[in-house]
Tab-separated table of C-alpha atoms in Angstrom:
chain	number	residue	atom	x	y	z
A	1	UNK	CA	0.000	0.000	0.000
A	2	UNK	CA	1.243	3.592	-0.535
A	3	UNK	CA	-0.007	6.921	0.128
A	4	UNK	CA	-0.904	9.672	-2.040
A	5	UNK	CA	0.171	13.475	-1.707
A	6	UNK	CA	-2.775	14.388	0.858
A	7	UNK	CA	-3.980	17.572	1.658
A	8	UNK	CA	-4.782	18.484	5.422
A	9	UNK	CA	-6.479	21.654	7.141
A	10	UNK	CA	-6.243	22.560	10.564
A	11	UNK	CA	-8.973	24.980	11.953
A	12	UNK	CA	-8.457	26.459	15.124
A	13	UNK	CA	-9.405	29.382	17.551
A	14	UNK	CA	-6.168	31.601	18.001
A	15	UNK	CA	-2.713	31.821	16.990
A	16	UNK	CA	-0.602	28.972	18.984
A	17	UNK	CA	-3.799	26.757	19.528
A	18	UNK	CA	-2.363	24.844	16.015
A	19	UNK	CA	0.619	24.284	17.588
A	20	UNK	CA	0.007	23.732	21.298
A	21	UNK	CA	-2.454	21.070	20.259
A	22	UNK	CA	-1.568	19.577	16.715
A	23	UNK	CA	1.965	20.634	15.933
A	24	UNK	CA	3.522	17.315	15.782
A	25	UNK	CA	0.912	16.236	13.421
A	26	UNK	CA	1.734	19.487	11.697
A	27	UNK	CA	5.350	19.048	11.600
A	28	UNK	CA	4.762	15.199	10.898
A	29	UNK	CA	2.764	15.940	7.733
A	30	UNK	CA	4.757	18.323	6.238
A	31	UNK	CA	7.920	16.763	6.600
A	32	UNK	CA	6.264	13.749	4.752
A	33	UNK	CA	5.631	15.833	2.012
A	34	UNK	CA	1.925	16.033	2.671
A	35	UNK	CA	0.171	19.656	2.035
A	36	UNK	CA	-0.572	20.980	5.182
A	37	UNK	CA	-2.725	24.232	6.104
A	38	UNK	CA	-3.723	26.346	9.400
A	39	UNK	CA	-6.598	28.442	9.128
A	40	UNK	CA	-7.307	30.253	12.403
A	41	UNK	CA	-9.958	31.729	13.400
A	42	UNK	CA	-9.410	34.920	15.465
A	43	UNK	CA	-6.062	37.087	16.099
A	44	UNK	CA	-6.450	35.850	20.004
A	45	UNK	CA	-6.689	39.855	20.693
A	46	UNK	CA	-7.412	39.354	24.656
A	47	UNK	CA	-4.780	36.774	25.102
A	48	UNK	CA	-2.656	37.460	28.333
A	49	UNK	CA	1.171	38.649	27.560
A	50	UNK	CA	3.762	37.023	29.073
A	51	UNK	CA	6.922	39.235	28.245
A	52	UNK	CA	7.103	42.360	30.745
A	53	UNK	CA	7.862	45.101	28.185
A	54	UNK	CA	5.159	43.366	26.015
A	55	UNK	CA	2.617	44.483	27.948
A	56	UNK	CA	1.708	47.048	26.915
A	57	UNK	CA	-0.203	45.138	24.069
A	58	UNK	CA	-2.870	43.892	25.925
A	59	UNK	CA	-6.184	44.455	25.073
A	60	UNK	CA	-6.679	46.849	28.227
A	61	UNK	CA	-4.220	49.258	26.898
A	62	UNK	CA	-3.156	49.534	23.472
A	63	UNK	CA	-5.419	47.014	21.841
A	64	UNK	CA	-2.475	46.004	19.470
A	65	UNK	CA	-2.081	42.336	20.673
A	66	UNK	CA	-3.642	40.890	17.503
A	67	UNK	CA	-1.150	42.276	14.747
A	68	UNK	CA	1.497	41.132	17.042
A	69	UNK	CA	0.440	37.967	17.196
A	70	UNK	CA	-0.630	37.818	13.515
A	71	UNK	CA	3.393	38.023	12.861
A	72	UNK	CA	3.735	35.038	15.610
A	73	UNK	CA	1.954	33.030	13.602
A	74	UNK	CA	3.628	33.632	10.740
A	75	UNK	CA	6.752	32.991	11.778
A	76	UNK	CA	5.708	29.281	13.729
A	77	UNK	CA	4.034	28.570	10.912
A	78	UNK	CA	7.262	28.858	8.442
A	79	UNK	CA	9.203	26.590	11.530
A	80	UNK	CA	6.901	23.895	11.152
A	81	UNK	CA	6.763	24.270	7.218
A	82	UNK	CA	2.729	24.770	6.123
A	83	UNK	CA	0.948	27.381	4.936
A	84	UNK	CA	-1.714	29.174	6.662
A	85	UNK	CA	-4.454	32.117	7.033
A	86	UNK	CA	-6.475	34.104	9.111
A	87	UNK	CA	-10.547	33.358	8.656
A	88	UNK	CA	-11.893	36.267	6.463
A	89	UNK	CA	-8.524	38.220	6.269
A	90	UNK	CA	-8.683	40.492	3.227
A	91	UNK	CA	-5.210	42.366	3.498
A	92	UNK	CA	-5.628	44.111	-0.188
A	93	UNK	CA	-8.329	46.165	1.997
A	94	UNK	CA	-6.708	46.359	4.777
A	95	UNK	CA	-8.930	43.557	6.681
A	96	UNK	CA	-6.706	41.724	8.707
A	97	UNK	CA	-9.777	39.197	10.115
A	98	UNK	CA	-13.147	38.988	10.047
A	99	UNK	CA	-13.679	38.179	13.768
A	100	UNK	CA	-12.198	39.291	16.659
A	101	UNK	CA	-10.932	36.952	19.922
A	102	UNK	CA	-14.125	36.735	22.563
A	103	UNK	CA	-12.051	35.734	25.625
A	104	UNK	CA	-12.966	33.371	28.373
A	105	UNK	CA	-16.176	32.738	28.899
A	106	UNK	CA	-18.082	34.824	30.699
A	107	UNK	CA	-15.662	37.763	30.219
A	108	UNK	CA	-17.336	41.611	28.963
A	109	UNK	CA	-15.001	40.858	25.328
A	110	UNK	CA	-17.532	38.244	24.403
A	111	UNK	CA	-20.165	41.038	23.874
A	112	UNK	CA	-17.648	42.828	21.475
A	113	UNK	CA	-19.845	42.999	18.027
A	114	UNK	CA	-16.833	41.411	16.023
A	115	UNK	CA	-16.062	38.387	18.910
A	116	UNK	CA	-15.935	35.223	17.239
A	117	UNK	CA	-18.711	33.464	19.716
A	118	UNK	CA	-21.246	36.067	18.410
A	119	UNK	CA	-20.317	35.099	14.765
A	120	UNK	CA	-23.457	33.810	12.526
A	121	UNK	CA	-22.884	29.961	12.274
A	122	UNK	CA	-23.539	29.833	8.710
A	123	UNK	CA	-21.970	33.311	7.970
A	124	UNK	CA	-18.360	31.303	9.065
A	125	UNK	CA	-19.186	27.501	8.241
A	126	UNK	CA	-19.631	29.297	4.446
A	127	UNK	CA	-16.468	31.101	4.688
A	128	UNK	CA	-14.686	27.996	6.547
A	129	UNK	CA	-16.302	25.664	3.524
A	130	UNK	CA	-14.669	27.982	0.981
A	131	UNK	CA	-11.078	27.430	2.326
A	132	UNK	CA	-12.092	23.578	2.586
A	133	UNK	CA	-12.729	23.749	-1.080
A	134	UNK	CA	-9.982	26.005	-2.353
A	135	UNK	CA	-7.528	24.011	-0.425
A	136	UNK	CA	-9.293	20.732	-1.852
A	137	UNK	CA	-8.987	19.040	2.121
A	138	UNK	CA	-8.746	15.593	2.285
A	139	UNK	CA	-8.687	15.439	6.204
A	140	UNK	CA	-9.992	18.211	8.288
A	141	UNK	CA	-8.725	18.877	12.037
A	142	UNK	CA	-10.570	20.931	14.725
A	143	UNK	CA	-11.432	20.204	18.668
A	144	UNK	CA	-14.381	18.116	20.474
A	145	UNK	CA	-17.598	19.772	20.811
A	146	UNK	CA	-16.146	21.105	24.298
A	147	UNK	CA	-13.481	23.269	22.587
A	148	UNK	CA	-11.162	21.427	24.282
A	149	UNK	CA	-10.964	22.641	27.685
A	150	UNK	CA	-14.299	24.771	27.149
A	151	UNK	CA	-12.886	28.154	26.018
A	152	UNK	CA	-16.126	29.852	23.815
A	153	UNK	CA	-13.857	30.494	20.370
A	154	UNK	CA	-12.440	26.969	20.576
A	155	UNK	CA	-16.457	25.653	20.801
A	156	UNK	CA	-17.204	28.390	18.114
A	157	UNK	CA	-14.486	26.685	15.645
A	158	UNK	CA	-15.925	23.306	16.731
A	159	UNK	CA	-18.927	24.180	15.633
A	160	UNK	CA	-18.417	26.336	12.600
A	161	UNK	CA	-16.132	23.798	11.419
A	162	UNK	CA	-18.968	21.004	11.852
A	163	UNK	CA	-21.187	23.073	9.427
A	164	UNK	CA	-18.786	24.111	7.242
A	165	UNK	CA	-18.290	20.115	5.936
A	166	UNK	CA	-21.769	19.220	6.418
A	167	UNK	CA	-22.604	22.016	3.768
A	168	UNK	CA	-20.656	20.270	1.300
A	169	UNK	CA	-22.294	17.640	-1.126
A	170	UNK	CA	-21.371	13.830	0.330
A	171	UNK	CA	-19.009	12.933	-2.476
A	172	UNK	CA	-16.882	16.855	-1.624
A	173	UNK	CA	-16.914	16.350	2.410
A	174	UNK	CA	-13.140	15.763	4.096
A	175	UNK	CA	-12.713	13.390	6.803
A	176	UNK	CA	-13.342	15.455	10.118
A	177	UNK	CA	-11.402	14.732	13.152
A	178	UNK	CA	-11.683	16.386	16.627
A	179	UNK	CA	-7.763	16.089	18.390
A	180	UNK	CA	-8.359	14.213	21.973
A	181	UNK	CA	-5.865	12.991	24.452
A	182	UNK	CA	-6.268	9.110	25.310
A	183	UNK	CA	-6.331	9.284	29.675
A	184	UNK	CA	-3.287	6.616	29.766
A	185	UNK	CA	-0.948	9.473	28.049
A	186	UNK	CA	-2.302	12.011	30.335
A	187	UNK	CA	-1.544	10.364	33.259
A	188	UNK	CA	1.887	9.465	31.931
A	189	UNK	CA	2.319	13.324	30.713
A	190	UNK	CA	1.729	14.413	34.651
A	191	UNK	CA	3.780	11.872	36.265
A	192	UNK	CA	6.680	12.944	33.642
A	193	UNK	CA	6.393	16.384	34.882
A	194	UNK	CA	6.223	15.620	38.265
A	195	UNK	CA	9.612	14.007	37.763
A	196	UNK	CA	10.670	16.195	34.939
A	197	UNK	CA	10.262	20.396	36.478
A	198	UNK	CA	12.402	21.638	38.649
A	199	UNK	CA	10.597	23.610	41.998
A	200	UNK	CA	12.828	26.281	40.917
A	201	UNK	CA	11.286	26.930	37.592
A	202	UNK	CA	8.342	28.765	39.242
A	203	UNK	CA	6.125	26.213	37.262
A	204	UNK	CA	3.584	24.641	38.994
A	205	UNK	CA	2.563	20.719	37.980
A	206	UNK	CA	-0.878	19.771	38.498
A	207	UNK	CA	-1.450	16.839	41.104
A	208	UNK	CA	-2.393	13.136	39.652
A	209	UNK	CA	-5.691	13.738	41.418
A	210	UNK	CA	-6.538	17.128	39.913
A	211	UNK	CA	-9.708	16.932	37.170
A	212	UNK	CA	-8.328	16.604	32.958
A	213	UNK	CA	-9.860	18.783	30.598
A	214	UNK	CA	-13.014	17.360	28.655
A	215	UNK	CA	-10.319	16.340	25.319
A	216	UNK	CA	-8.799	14.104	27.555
A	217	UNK	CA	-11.037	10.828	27.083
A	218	UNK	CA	-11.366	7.214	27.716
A	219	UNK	CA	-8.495	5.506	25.662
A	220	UNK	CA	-11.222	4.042	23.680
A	221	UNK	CA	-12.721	6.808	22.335
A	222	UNK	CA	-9.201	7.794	20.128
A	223	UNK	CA	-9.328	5.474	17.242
A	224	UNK	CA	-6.080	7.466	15.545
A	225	UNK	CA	-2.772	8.667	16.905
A	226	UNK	CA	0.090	10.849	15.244
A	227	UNK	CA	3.249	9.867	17.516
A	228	UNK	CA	6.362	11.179	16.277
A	229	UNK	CA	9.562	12.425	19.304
A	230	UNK	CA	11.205	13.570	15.529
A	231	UNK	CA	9.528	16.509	15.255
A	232	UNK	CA	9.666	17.890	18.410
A	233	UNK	CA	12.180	19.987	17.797
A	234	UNK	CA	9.788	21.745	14.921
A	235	UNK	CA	7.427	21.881	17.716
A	236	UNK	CA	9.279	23.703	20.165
A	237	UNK	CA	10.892	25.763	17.592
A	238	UNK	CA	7.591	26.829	16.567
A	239	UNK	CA	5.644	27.800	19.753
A	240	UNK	CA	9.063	29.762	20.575
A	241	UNK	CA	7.798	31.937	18.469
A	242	UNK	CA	4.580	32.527	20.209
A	243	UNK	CA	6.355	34.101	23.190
A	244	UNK	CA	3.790	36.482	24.248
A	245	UNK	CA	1.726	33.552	25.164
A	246	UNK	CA	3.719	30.357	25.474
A	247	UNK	CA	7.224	29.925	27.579
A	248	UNK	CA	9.081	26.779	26.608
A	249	UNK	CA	11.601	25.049	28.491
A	250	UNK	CA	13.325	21.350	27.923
A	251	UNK	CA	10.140	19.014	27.037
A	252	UNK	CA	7.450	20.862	28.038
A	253	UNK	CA	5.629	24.664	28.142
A	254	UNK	CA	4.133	26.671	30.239
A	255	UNK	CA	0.825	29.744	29.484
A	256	UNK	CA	0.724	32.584	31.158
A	257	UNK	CA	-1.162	30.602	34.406
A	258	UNK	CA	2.528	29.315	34.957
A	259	UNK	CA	1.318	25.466	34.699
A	260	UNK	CA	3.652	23.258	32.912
A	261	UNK	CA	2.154	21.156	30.305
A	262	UNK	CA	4.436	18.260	28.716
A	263	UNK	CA	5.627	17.806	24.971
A	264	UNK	CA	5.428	14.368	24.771
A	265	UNK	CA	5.392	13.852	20.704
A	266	UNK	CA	2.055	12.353	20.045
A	267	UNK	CA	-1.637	13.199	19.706
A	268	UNK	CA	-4.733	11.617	19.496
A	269	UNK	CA	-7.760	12.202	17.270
A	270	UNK	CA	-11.295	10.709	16.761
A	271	UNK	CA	-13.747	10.800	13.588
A	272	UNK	CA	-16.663	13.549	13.931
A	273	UNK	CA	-19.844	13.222	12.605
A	274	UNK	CA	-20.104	16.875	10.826
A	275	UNK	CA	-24.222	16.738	11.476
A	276	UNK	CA	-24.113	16.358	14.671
A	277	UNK	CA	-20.643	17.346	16.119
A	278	UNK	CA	-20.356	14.416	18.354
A	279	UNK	CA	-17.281	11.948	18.235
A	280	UNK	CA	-18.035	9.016	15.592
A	281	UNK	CA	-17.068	5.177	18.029
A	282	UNK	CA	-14.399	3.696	16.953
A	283	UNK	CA	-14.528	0.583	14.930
A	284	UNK	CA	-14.710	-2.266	17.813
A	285	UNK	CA	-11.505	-4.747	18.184
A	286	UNK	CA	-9.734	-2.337	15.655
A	287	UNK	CA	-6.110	-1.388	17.087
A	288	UNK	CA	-5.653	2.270	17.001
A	289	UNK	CA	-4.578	3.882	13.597
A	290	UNK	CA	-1.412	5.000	13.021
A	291	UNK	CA	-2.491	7.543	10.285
A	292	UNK	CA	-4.617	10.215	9.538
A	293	UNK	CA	-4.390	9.365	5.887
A	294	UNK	CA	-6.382	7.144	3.489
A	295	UNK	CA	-4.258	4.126	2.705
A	296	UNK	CA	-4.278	3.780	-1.247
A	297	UNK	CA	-3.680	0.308	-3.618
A	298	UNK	CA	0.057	1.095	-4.609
């Protein structure tokens, strides 16, 4: 069996979501010669900054967060080697998104006219369908229908993304995949940390006990995996550049909360059903695939 040259799009929420979450399947397709695309979402314009004598681009002051990060994402994006673009950017007039970060939930930003959670569903599944088509997608990448760990633009691109490929004709639609975390690796990931970060690195791991985001599931529930310790180096190298949000030390990261979060070279994914935006079961006895690709005759 051999594989074809597949194309793969990654949607996500803000600028170092793609590679925080899927950047070893990023740097794992590209390197393979597979054509790989980020389209994001929002310019994460309330993100908290990290760097001191950044600060003064927070949304609270000069509001100038978003074109900073804009050039963030370009660069990570060239360290990992795929192309990406902003969801309804049009920089011949000077538009450099068409929504705008809504914050955490709850926050006052959500309300902003322009925040991505206020978006018209089928105002962005059209415009996220169009990039599906111009790119021609094979395979399609975006989070659970809890956004991952329940942030309202992460939801947003879950759903969006959902109706973008159900809008296509059957024959047209992508495979859709929502990235997980099996609960064995998470466990693993914590007591690797716990072993791993020094006290002195003002980092703070989170206990064995202490409650895992919703995308960490039941092992079951992940019916592919992308493990590859190769590209972690692209990884790293990439979310480097994201330094008003991400600090990276030797294996693992840490936001702007100061809790470290381990690089552990793999990622897990499960089939959604674009109708309904739930996770598709996987197929029962099957071992776990190894691939997001199609397999072709050779």
């Amino acid at each position: 069996m051999n594989q074809r040259r597949e194309t793969l799009l990654f949607v996500h929420a803000h600028p170092d979501d793609e590679t925080l979450a899927t950047g070893v399947a990023l740097a794992h397709y590209a390197r393979l010669g597979h054509d790989v695309h980020v389209l994001t979402c929002t310019l994460g314009e309330e993100g908290e900054v990290i760097p001191a004598e950044l600060a003064r681009l927070a949304s609270d002051r000069d509001d100038a967060l978003g074109p900073w990060r804009r050039e963030e994402l370009r660069r990570a994006m060239a360290a990992l080697g795929v192309r990406h673009r902003v969801l309804g950017e049009a920089p011949e007039r000077g538009v450099p998104s068409r929504y705008r970060d809504s914050g955490m939930a709850g926050t006052p930003t959500a309300e902003h006219p322009r925040a991505f959670v206020q978006a018209d569903v089928g105002e962005a599944a059209a415009l996220v369908a169009d990039v599906v088509r111009e790119t021609g997608a094979d395979v399609v990448v975006t989070y659970d229908q809890h956004g991952g760990y329940g942030h309202p633009d992460h939801i947003q691109a879950h759903r969006v993304t959902c109706a973008a490929v159900a809008s296509l004709a059957p024959g047209d639609r992508p495979h859709l995949y929502a990235v997980l975390t099996p609960r064995s690796w998470a466990v693993e990931d914590r007591a690797w940390l716990a072993e791993h970060v020094p006290a002195s690195s003002g980092w703070r791991v989170p206990g064995p006990a202490e409650a895992f985001p919703p995308s960490v599931v039941d092992d079951g529930a992940v019916s592919h995996e992308v493990v590859d310790p190769s590209v972690l180096p692209l990884q790293a190298a990439a979310l480097r550049e994201h330094r008003t949000q991400v600090s990276v030390a030797d294996g693992c990261y840490a936001l702007s909360n100061d809790i470290a979060a381990r690089l552990p070279g793999r990622e897990g994914f499960a089939r959604l059903d674009p109708a309904t935006g739930e996770l598709l079961p996987p197929p029962a006895s099957l071992p776990r695939a190894a691939s997001l690709l199609r397999e072709v005759p050779g």
